[in-house]
CSV table of C-alpha atoms in Angstrom, one decimal:
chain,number,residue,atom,x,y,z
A,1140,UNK,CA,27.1,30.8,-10.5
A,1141,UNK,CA,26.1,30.5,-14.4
A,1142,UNK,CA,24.2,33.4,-15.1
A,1143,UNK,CA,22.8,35.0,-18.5
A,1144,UNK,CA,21.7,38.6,-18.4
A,1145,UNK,CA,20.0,40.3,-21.1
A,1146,UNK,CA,20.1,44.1,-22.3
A,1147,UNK,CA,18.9,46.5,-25.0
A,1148,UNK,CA,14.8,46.0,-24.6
A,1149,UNK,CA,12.5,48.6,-24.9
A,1150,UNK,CA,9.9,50.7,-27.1
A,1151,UNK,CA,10.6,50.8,-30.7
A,1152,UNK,CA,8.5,51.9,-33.9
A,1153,UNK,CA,7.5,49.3,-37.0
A,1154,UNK,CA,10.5,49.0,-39.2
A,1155,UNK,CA,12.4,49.9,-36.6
A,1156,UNK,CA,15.5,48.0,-35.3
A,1157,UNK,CA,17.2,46.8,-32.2
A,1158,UNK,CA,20.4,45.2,-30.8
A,1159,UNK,CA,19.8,43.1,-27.7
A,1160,UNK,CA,22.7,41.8,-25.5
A,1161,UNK,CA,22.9,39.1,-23.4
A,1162,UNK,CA,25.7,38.9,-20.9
A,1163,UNK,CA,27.1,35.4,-19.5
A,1164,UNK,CA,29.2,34.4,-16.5
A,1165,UNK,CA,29.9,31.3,-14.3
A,1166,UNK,CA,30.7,29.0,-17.3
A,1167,UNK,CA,32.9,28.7,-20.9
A,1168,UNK,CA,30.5,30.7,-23.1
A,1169,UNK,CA,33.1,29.8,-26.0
A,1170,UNK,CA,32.4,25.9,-25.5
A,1171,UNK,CA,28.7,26.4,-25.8
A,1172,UNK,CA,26.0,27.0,-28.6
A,1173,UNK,CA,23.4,29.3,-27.3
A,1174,UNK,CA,19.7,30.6,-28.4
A,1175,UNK,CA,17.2,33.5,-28.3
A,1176,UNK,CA,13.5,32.6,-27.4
A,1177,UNK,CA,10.8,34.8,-27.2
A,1178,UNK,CA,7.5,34.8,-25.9
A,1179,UNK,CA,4.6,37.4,-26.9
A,1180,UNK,CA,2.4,39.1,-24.0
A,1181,UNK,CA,0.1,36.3,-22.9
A,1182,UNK,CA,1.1,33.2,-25.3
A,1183,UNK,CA,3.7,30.5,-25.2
A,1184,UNK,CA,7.3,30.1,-25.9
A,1185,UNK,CA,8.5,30.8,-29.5
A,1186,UNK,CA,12.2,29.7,-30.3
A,1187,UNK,CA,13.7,32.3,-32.6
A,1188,UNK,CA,17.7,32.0,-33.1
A,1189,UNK,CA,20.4,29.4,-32.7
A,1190,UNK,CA,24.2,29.6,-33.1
A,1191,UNK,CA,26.7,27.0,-32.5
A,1192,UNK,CA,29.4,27.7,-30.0
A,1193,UNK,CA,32.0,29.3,-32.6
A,1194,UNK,CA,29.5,30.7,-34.6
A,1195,UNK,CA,29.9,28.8,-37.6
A,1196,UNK,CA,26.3,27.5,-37.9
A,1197,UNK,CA,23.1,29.8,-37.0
A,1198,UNK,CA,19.7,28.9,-37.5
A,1199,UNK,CA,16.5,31.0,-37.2
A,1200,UNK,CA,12.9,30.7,-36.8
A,1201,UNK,CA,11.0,31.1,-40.1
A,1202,UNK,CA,8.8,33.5,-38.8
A,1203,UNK,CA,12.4,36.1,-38.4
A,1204,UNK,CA,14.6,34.6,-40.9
A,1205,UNK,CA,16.2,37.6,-42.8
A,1206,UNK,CA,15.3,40.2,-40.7
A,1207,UNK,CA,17.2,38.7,-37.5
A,1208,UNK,CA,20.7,38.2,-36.8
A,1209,UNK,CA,22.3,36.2,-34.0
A,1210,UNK,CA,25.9,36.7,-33.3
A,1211,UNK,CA,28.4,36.1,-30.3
A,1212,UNK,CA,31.5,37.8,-29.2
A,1213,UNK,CA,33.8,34.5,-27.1
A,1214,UNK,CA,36.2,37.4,-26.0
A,1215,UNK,CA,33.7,39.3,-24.2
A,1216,UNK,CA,31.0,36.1,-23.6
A,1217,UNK,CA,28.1,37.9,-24.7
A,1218,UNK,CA,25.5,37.1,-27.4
A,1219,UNK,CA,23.3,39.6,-29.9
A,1220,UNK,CA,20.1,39.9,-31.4
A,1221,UNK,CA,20.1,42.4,-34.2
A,1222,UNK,CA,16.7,42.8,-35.3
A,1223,UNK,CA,15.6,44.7,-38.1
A,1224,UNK,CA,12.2,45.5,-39.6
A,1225,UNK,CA,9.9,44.7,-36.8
A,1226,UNK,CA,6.5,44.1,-36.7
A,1227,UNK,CA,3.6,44.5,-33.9
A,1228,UNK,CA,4.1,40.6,-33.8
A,1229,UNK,CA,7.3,40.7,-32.8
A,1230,UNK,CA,6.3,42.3,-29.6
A,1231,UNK,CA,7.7,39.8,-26.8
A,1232,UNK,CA,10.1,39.3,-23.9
A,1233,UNK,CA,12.9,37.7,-25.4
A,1234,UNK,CA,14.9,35.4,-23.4
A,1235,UNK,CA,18.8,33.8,-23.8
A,1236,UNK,CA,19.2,30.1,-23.5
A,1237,UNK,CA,22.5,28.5,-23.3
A,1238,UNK,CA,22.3,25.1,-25.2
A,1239,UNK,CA,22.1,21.8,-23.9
A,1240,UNK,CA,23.8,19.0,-26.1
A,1241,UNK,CA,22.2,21.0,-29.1
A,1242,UNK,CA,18.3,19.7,-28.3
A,1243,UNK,CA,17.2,21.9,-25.5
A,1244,UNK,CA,18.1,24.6,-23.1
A,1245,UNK,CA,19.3,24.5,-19.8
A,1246,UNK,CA,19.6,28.0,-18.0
A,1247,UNK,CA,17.9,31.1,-19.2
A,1248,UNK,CA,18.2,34.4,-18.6
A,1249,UNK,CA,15.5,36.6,-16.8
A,1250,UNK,CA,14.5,38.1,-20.2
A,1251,UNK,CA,14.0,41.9,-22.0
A,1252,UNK,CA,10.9,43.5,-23.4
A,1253,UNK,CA,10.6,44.3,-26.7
A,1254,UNK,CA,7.5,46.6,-27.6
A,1255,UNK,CA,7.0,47.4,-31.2
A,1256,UNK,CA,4.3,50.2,-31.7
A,1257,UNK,CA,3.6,53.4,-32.9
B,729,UNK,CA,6.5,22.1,-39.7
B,730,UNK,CA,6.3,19.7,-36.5
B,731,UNK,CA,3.7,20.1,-34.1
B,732,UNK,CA,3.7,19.9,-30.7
B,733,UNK,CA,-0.2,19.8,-29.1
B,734,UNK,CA,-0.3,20.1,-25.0
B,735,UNK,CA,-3.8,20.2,-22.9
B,736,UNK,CA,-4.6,23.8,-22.1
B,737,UNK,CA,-5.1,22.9,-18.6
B,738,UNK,CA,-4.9,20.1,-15.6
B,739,UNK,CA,-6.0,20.6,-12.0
B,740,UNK,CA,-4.9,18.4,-9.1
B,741,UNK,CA,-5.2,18.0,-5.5
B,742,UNK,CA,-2.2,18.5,-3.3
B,743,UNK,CA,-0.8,15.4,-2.9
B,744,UNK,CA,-2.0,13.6,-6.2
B,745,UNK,CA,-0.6,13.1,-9.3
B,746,UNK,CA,-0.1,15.2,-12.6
B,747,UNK,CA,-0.2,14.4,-15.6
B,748,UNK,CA,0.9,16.4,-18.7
B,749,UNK,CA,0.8,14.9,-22.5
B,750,UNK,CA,2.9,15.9,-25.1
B,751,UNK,CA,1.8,14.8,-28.7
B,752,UNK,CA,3.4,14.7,-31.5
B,753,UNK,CA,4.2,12.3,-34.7
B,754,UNK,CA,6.4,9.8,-33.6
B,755,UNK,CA,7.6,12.5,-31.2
B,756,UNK,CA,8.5,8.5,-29.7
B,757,UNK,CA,11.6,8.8,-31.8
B,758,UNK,CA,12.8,12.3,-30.6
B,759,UNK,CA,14.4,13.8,-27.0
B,760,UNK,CA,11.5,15.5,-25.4
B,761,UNK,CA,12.5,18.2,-22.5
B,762,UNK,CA,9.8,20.3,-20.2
B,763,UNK,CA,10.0,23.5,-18.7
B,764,UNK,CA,8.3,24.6,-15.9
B,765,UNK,CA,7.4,28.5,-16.4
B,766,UNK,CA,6.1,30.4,-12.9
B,767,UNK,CA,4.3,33.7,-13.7
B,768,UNK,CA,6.6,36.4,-14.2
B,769,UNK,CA,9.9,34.7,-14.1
B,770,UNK,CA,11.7,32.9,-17.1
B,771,UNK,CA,11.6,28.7,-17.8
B,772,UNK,CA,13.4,26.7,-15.8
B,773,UNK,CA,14.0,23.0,-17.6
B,774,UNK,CA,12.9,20.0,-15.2
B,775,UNK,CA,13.3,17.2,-17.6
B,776,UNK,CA,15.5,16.4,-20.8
B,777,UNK,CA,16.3,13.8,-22.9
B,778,UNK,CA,13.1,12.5,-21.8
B,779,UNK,CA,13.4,11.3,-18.4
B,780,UNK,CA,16.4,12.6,-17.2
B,781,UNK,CA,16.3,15.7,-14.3
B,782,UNK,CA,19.1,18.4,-13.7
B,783,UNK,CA,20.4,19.0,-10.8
B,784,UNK,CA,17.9,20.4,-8.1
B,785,UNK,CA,14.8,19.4,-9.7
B,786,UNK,CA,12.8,17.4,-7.3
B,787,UNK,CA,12.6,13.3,-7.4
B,788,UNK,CA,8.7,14.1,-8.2
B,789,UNK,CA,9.2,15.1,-11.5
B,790,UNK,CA,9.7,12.5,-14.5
B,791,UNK,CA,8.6,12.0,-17.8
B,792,UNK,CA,8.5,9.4,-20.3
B,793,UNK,CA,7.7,9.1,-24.2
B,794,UNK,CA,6.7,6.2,-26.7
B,795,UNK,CA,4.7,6.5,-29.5
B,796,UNK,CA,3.1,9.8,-30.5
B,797,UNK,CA,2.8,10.6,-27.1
B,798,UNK,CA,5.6,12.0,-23.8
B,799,UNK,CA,4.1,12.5,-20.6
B,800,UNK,CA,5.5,14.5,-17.6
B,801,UNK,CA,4.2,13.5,-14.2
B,802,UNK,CA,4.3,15.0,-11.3
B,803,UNK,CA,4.0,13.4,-8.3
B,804,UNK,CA,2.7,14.2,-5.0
B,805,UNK,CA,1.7,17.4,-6.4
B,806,UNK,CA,2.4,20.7,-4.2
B,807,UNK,CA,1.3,24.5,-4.1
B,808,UNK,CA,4.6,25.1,-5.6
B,809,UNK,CA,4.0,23.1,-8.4
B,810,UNK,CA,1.8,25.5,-9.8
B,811,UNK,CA,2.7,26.6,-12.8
B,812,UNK,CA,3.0,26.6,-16.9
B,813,UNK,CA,4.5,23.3,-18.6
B,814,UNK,CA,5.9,23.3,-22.0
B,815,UNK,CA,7.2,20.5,-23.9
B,816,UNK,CA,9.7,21.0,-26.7
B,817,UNK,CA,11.5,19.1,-29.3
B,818,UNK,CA,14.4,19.7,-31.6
B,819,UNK,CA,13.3,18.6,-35.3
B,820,UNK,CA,16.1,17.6,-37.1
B,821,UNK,CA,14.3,17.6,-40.6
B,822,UNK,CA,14.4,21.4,-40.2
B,823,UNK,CA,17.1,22.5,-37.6
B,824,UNK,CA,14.7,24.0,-35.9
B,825,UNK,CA,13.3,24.0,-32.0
B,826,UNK,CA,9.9,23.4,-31.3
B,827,UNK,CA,7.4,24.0,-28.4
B,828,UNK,CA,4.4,22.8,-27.3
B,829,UNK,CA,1.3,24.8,-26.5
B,830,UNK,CA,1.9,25.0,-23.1
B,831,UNK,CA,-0.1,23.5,-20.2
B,832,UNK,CA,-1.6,25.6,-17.1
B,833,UNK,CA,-1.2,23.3,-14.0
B,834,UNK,CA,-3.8,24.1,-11.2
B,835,UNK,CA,-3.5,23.0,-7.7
B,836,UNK,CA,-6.7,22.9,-6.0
């Protein structure tokens, strides 16, 4: 069945930095843009990244824009976060979407925790 | 930026009928999808483009949108049905995705 599982959560310090993964299966991940959404401890859902299926477009969030990368690998159907110079306020669990007709999202994954602290 | 404003909260009785607003500027003009969001567990989308439902989402749920204003309505409302509702958009005037505020649906 189509399934997204993400990887590479956990504790990091400000300024820090930190890959996360996400894993999909059970459809072409090369014919599909897909997106990174996040959602802090208690508040609502925050879209963050965006990259077209071949990943020659990528957009971001304002609120990451230069310190976030999103990238995909087609020949292993995985998708990446690199995030770089985090702040308290990026503390979330941060979710994969796969892209539906480029307005919405139609399966997630179950989501990682990121915790930025000191 | 475009803004998406969502009640905080709606109750309803089992069996009733809820309703969930969505506002936005013109947001008549755009595709407007809602997620359903149970505690702990990731979004699951029940409605896109509007009005249209995925496979395995339940009859009960539609939506509409006109105006400054999309609605998703669910109809005879179960225990099940409790959960968080968010709206979002995709605003072309900035590539980027926006959610509403979320709404906390109550079943009495």
């Amino acid at each position: 069945q189509v399934q997204l599982v993400e990887s590479g959560g956990g504790v990091v310090q400000p300024g820090g930095s930190l890959r996360l993964s996400c894993a999909a299966s059970g459809f072409t991940f090369s014919s599909y843009g897909m997106h990174w959404v996040r959602q802090a401890p208690g508040k609502g859902l925050e879209w963050v990244a965006f990259i077209r299926y071949d990943g020659s477009n990528k957009y971001y969030a304002d609120s990451v824009k230069g310190r976030f990368t999103i990238s995909r690998d087609n020949s292993k159907n995985t998708l990446y976060l690199q995030m770089n110079s985090l702040r308290a306020e990026d503390t979330a669990v941060y979710y994969c979407a796969k892209d539906h007709r480029a307005t919405a999202f139609d399966i997630w994954g179950q989501g990682t925790m990121v915790t930025v602290s000191s | 930026s475009y803004v998406l404003t969502q009640p905080p909260s709606v109750s309803v009785a089992p069996g009733q009928t809820a309703r969930i607003t969505c506002g936005g500027n013109n947001i008549g003009s755009k595709s407007v999808h809602w997620y359903q969001q149970k505690p702990g567990q990731a979004p699951v989308l029940v409605v896109y483009d509007d009005s249209d439902r995925p496979s395995g989402i339940p009859e009960r749920f539609s939506g509409s949108n006109s105006g400054n204003t999309a609605t998703l309505t669910i109809s005879r409302v179960e225990a099940g049905d409790e959960a968080d509702y968010y709206c979002q958009v995709w605003d072309s005037s900035s590539d980027h995705y926006v959610f509403g505020t979320g709404t906390k649906v109550t079943v009495l």
